[in-house]
PDB file of C-alpha atoms and ligand atoms in Angstrom:
ATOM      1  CA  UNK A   1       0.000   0.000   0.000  1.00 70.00           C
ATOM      2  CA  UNK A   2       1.957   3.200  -1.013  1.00 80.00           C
ATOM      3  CA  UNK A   3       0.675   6.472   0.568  1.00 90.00           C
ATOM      4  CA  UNK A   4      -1.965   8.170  -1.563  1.00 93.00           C
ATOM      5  CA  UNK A   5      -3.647  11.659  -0.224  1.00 94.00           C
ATOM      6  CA  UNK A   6      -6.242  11.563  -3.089  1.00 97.00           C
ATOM      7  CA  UNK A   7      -9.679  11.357  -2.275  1.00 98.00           C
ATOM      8  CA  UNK A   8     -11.373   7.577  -1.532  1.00 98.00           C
ATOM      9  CA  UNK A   9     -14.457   6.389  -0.574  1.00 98.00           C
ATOM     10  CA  UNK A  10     -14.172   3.476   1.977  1.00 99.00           C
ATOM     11  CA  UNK A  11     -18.254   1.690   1.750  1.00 99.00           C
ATOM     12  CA  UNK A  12     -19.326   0.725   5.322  1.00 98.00           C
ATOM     13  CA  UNK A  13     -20.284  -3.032   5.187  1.00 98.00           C
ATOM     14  CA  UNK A  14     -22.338  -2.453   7.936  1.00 98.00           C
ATOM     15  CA  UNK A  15     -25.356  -1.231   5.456  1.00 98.00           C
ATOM     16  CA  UNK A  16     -24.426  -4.061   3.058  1.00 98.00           C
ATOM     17  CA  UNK A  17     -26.700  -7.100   3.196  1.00 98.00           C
ATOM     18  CA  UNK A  18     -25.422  -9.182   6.163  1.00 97.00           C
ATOM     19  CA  UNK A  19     -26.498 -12.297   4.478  1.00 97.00           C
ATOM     20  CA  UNK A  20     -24.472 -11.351   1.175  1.00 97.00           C
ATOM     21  CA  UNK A  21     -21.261  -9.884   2.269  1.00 98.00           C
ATOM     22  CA  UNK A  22     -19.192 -11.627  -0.620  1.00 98.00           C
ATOM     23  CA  UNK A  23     -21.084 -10.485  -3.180  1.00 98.00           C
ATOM     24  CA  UNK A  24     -21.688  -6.853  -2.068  1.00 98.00           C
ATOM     25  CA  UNK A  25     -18.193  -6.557  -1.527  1.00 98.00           C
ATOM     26  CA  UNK A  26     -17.418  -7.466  -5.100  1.00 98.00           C
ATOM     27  CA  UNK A  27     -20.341  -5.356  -6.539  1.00 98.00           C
ATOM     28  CA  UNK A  28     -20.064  -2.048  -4.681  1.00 98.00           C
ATOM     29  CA  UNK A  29     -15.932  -2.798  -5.540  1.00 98.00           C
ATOM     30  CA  UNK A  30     -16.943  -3.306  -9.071  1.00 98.00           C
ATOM     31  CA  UNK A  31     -18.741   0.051  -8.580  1.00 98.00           C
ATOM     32  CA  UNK A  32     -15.332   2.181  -7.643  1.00 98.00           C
ATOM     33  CA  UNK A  33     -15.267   1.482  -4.056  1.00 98.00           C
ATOM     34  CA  UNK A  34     -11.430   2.345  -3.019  1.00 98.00           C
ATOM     35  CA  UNK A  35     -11.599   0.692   0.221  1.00 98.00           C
ATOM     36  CA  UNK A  36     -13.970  -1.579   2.350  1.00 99.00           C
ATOM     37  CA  UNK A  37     -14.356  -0.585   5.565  1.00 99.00           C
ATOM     38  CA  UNK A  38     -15.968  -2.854   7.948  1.00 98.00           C
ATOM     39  CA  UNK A  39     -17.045  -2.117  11.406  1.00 98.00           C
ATOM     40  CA  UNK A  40     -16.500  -4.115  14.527  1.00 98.00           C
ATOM     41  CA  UNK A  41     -18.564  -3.525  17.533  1.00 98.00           C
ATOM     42  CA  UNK A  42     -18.872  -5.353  20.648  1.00 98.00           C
ATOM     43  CA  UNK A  43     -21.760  -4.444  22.341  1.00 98.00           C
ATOM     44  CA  UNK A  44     -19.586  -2.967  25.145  1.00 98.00           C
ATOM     45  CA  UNK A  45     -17.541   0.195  23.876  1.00 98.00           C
ATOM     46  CA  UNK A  46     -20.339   0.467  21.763  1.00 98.00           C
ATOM     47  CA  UNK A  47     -24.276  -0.034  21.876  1.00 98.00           C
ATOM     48  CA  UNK A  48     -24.316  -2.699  19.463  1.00 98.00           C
ATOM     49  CA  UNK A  49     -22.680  -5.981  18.138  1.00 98.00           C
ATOM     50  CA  UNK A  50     -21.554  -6.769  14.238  1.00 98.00           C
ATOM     51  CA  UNK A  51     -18.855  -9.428  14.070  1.00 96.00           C
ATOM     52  CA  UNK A  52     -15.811 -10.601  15.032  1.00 98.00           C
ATOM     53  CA  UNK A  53     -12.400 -12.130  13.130  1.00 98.00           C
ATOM     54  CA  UNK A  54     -13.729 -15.095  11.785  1.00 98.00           C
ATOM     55  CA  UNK A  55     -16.006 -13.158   9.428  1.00 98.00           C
ATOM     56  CA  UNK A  56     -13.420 -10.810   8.642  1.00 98.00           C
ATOM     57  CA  UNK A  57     -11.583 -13.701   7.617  1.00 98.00           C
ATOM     58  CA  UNK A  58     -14.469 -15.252   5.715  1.00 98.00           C
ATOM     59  CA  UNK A  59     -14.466 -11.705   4.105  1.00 98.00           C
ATOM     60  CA  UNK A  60     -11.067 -11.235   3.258  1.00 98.00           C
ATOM     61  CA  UNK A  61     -10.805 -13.164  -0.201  1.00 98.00           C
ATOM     62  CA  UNK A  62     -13.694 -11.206  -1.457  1.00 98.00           C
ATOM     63  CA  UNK A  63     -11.626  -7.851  -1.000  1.00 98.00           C
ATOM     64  CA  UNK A  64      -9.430  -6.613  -4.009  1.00 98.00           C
ATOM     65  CA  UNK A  65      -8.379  -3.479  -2.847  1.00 98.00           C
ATOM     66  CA  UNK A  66      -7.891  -2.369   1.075  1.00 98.00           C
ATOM     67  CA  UNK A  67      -9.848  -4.253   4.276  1.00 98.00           C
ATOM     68  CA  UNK A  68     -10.034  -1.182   6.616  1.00 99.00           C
ATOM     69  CA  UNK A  69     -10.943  -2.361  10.355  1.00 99.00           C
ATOM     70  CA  UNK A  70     -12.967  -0.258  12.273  1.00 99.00           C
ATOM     71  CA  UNK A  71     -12.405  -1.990  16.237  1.00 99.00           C
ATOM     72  CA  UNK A  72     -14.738  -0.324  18.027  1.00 98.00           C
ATOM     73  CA  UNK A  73     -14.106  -2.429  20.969  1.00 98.00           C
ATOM     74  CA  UNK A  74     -12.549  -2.625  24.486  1.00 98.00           C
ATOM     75  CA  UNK A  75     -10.617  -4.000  25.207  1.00 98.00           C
ATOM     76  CA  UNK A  76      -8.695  -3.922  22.170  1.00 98.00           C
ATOM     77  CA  UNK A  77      -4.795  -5.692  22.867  1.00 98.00           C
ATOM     78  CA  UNK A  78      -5.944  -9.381  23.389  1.00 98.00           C
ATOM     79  CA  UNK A  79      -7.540  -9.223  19.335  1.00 98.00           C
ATOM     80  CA  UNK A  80      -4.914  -7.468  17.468  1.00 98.00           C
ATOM     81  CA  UNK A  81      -3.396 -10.496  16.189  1.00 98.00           C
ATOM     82  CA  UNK A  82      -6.640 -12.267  15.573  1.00 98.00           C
ATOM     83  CA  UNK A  83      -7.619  -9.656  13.213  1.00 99.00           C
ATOM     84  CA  UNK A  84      -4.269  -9.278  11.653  1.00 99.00           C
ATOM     85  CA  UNK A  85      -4.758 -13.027  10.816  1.00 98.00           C
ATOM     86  CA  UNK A  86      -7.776 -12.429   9.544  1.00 98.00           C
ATOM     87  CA  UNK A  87      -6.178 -10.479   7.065  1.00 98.00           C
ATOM     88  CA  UNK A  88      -6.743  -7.107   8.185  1.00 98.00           C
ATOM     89  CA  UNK A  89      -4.435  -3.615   6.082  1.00 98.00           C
ATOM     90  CA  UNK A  90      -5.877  -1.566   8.576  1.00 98.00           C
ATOM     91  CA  UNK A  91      -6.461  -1.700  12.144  1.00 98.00           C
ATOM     92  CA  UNK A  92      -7.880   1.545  13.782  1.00 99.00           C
ATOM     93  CA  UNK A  93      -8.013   1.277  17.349  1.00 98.00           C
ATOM     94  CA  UNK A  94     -10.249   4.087  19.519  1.00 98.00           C
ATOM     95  CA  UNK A  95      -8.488   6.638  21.936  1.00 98.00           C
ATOM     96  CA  UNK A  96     -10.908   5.940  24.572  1.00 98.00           C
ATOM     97  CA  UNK A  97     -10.779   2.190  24.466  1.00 98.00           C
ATOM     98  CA  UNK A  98      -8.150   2.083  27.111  1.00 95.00           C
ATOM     99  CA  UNK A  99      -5.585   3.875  28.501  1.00 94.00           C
ATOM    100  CA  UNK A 100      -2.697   2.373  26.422  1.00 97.00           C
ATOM    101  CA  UNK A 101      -3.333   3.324  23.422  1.00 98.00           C
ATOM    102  CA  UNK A 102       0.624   4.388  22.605  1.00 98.00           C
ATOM    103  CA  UNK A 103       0.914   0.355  23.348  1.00 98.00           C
ATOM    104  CA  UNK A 104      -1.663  -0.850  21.094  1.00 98.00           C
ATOM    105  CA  UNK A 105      -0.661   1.276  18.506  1.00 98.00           C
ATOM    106  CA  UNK A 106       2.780  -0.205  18.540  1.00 98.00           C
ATOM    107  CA  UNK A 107       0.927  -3.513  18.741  1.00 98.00           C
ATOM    108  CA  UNK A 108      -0.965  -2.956  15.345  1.00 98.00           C
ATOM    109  CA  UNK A 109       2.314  -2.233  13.636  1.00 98.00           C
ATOM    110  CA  UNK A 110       4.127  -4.838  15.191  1.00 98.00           C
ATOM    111  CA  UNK A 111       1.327  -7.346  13.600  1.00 98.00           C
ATOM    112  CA  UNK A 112       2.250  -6.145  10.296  1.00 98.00           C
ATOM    113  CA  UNK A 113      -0.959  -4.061   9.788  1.00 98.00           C
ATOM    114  CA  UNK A 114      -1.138  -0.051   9.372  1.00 98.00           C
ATOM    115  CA  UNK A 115      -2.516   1.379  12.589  1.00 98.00           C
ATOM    116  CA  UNK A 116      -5.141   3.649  12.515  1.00 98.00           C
ATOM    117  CA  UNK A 117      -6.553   5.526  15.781  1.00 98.00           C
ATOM    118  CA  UNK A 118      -9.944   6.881  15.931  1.00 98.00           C
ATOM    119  CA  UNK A 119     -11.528   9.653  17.784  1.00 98.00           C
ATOM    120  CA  UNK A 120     -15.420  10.037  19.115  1.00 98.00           C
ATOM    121  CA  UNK A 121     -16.855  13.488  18.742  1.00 98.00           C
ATOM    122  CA  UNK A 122     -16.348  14.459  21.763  1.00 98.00           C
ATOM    123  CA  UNK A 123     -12.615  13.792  22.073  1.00 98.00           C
ATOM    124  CA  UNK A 124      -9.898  16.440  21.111  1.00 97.00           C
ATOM    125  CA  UNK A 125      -7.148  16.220  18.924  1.00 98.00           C
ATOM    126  CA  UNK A 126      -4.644  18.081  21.680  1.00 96.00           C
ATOM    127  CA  UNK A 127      -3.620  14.801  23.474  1.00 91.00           C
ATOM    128  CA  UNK A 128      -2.407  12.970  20.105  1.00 97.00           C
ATOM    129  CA  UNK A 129       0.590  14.582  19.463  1.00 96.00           C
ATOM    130  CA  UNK A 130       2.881  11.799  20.706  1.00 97.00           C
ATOM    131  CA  UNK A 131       0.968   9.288  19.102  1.00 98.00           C
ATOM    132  CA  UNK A 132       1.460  11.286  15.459  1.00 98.00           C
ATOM    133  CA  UNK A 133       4.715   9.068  14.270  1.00 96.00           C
ATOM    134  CA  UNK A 134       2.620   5.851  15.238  1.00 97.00           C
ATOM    135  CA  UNK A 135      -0.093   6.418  12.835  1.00 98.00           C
ATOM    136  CA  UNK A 136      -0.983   5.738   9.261  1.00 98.00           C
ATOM    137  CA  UNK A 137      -4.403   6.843   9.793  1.00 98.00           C
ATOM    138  CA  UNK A 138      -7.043   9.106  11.851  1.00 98.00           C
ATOM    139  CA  UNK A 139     -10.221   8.295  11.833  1.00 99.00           C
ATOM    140  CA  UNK A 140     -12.394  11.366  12.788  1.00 98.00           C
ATOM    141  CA  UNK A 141     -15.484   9.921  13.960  1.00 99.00           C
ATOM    142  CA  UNK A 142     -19.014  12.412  12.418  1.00 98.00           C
ATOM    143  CA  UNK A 143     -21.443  10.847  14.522  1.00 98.00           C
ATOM    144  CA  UNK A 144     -20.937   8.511  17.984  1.00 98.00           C
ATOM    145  CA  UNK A 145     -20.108   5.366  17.062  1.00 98.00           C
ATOM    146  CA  UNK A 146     -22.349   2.434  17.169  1.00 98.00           C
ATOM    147  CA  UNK A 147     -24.752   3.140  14.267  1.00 98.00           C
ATOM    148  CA  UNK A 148     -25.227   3.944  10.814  1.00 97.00           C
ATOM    149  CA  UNK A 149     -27.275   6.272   9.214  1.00 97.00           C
ATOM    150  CA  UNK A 150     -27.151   8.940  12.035  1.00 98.00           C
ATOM    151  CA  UNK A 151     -26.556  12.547  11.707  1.00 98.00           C
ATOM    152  CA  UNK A 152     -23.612  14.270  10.781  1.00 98.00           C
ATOM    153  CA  UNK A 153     -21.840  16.417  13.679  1.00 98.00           C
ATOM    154  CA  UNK A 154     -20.802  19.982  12.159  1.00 98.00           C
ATOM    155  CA  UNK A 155     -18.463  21.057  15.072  1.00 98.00           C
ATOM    156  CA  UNK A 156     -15.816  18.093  13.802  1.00 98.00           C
ATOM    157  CA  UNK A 157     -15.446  20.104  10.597  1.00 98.00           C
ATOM    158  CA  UNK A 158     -13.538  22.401  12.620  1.00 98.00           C
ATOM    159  CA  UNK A 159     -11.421  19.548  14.542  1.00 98.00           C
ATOM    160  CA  UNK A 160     -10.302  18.013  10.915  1.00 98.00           C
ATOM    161  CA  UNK A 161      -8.678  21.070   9.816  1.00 98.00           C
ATOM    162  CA  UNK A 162      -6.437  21.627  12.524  1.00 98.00           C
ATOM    163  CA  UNK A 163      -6.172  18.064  12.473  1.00 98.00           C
ATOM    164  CA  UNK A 164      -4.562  18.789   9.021  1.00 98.00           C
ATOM    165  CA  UNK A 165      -2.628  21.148   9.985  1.00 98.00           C
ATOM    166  CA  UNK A 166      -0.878  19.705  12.741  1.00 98.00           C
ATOM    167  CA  UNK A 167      -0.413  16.617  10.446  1.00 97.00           C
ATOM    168  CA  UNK A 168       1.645  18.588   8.252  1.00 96.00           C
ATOM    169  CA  UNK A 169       3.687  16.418   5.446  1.00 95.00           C
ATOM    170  CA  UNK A 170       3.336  13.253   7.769  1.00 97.00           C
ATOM    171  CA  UNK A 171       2.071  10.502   5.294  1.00 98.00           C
ATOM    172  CA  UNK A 172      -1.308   9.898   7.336  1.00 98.00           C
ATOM    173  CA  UNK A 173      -4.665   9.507   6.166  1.00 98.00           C
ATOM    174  CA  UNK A 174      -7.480  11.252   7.255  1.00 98.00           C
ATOM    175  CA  UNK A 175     -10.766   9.458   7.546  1.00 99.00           C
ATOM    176  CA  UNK A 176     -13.838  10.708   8.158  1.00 99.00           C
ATOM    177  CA  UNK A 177     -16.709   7.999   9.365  1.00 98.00           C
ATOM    178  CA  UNK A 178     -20.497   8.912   9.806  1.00 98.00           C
ATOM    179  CA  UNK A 179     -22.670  10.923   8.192  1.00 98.00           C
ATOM    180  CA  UNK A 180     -21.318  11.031   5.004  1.00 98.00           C
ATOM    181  CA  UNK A 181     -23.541  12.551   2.069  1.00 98.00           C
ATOM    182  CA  UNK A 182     -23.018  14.533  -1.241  1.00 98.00           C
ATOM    183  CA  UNK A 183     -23.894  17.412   1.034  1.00 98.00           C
ATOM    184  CA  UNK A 184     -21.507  16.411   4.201  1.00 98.00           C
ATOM    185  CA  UNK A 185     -18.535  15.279   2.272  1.00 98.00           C
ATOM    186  CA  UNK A 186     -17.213  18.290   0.107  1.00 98.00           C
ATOM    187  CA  UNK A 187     -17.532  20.001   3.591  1.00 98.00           C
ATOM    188  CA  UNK A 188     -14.444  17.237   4.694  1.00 98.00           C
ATOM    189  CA  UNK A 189     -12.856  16.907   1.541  1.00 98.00           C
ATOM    190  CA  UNK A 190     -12.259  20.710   1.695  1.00 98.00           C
ATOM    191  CA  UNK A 191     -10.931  20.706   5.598  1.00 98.00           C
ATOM    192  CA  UNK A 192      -8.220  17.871   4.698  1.00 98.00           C
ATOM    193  CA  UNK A 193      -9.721  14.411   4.762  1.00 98.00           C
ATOM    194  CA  UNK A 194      -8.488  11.809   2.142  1.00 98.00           C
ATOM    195  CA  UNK A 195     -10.806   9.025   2.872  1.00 98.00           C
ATOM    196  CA  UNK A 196     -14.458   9.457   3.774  1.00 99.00           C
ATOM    197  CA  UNK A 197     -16.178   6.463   5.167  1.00 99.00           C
ATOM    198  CA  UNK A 198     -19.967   5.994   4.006  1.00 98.00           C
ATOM    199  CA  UNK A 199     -22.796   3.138   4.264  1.00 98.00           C
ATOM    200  CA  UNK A 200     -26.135   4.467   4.041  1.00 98.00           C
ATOM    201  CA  UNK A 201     -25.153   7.156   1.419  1.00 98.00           C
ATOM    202  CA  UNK A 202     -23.742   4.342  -0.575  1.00 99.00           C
ATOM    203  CA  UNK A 203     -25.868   1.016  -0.526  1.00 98.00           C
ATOM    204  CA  UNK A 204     -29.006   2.798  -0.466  1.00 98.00           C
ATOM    205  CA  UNK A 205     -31.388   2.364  -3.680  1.00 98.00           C
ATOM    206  CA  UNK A 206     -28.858  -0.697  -4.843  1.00 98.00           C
ATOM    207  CA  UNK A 207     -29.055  -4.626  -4.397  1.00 98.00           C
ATOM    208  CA  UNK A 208     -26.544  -7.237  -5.651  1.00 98.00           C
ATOM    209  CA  UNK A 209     -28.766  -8.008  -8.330  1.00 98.00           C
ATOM    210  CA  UNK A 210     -28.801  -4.375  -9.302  1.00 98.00           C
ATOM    211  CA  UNK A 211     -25.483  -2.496  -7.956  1.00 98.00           C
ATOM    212  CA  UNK A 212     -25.861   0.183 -10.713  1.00 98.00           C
ATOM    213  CA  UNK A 213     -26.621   2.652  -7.737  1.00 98.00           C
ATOM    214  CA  UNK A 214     -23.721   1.819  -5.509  1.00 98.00           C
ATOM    215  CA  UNK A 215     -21.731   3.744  -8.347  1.00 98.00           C
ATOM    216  CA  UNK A 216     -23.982   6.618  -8.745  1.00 98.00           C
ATOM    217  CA  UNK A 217     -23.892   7.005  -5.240  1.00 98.00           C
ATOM    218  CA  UNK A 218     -20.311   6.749  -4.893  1.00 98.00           C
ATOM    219  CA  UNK A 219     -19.613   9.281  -7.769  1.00 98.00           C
ATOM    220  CA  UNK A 220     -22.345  11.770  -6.977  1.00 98.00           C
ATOM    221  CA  UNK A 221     -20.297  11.717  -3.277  1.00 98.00           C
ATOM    222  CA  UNK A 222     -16.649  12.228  -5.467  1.00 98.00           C
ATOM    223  CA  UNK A 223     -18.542  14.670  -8.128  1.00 98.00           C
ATOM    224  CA  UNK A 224     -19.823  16.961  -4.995  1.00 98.00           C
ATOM    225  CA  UNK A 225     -16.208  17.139  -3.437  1.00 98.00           C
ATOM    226  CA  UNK A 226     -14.703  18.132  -7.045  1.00 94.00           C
ATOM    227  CA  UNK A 227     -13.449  15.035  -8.246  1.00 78.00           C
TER     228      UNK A 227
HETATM  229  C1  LIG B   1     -20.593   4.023  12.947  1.00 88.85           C
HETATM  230  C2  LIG B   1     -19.708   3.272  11.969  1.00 88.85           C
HETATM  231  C3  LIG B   1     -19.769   3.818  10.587  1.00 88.85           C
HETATM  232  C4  LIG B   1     -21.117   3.723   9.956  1.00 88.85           C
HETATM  233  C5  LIG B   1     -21.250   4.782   8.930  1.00 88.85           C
HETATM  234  O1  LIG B   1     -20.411   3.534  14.201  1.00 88.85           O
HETATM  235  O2  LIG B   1     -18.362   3.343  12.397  1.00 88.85           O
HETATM  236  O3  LIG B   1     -18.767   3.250   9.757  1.00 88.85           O
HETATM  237  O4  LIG B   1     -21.375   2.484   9.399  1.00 88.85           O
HETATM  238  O5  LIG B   1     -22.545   4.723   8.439  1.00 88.85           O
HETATM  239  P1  LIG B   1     -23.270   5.954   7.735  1.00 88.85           P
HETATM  240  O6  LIG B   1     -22.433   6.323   6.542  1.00 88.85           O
HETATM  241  O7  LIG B   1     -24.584   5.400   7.378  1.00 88.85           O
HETATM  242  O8  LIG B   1     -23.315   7.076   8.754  1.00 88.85           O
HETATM  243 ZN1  LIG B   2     -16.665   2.790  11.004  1.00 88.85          ZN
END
């Protein structure tokens, strides 16, 4: 994976059919999906449950380009290497799953797999600094975690920039996850983010059977930010 700032659109498999998740994966790819990004919740850090590593390694084969991992869980050390196995590029970890997070970060690299870390909205950017060379990704999160389809939180607009800024040539993504519509995204694309996270925005209207819509909805999101 060499580093790439231009804009992608990572589909949330989490408004995918659950019973399908091979073939969505290769139609809403087909469709110009640059990464999949599939969320795993535990119930615990989060209000809800999706699925653990032996789906993501049922998954895996089905995924040409990157398998971004979305642990919203806690704890998060003891199923690093699980989900590495499983195949995992990307393993974002949350800031407020524990109080290690310098140590799980160096855990997600030393399993081979970029680390991402991910903030909630109600988290600042201030205490990350020292965790900025242990990164290949920051996931700004537009809504609390736990849920699609919710609505988009406008104060993190404001967060992402500076985020940028104190970024500064470090090759590190920035994602943005929730919320994300034709009307939400230019909004991010503009304030720095590289990779904007959607599910709702992008299965809706489409089916395996006809995935035509998956790409309109993916390039009306990459037509509204200019691209
Ligand atoms: C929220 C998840 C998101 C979610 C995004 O907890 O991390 O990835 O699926 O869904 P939409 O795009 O519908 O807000
Ligand atoms: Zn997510």
């Amino acid at each position: 994976m060499t580093f790439d700032r231009s804009l992608k659109i990572a589909p949330s498999i989490l408004s995918a059919d659950f019973a399908n998740f091979g073939q969505e994966i290769r139609a809403v790819e087909a469709q110009g999906a640059d990464w999949i990004h599939v969320d795993v919740m535990d119930g615990h850090f989060v209000p809800n449950l999706t699925f653990g590593p032996p789906m993501c390694a049922a998954i895996r084969p089905h995924i040409k380009t990157v398998m971004d991992v979305h642990l919203m869980i806690a704890p998060v050390d003891p199923y690093i290497e699980a989900f590495a196995e499983a195949g995992a590029d990307i393993l974002t970890a949350h800031l407020e799953a524990g109080s290690h997070v310098h140590r799980t970060l160096q855990a997600i690299r030393g399993a081979g797999c970029k680390a991402g870390l991910a903030l909630n909205p109600g988290t600042g950017i201030e205490e990350i600094g020292y965790l900025l060379d242990m990164v290949d990704l920051i996931c700004v999160m537009t809504v609390n975690p736990g849920f699609g389809g919710q609505k988009f939180i406008h104060s993190q607009i404001d967060k992402v920039r500076r985020l940028r800024e104190m970024i500064g040539d470090r090759p590190i993504h920035i994602e943005i996850d929730g919320g994300i519509t034709p009307e939400t995204a230019p909004l991010m694309a503009q304030a720095g983010a590289d990779v904007l996270v959607a599910g709702s925005a992008v299965f809706k209207g489409g089916s395996v059977d006809d995935p035509a819509p998956y790409g309109d909805n993916i390039r009306s999101i990459k037509a509204a930010c200019g691209g």
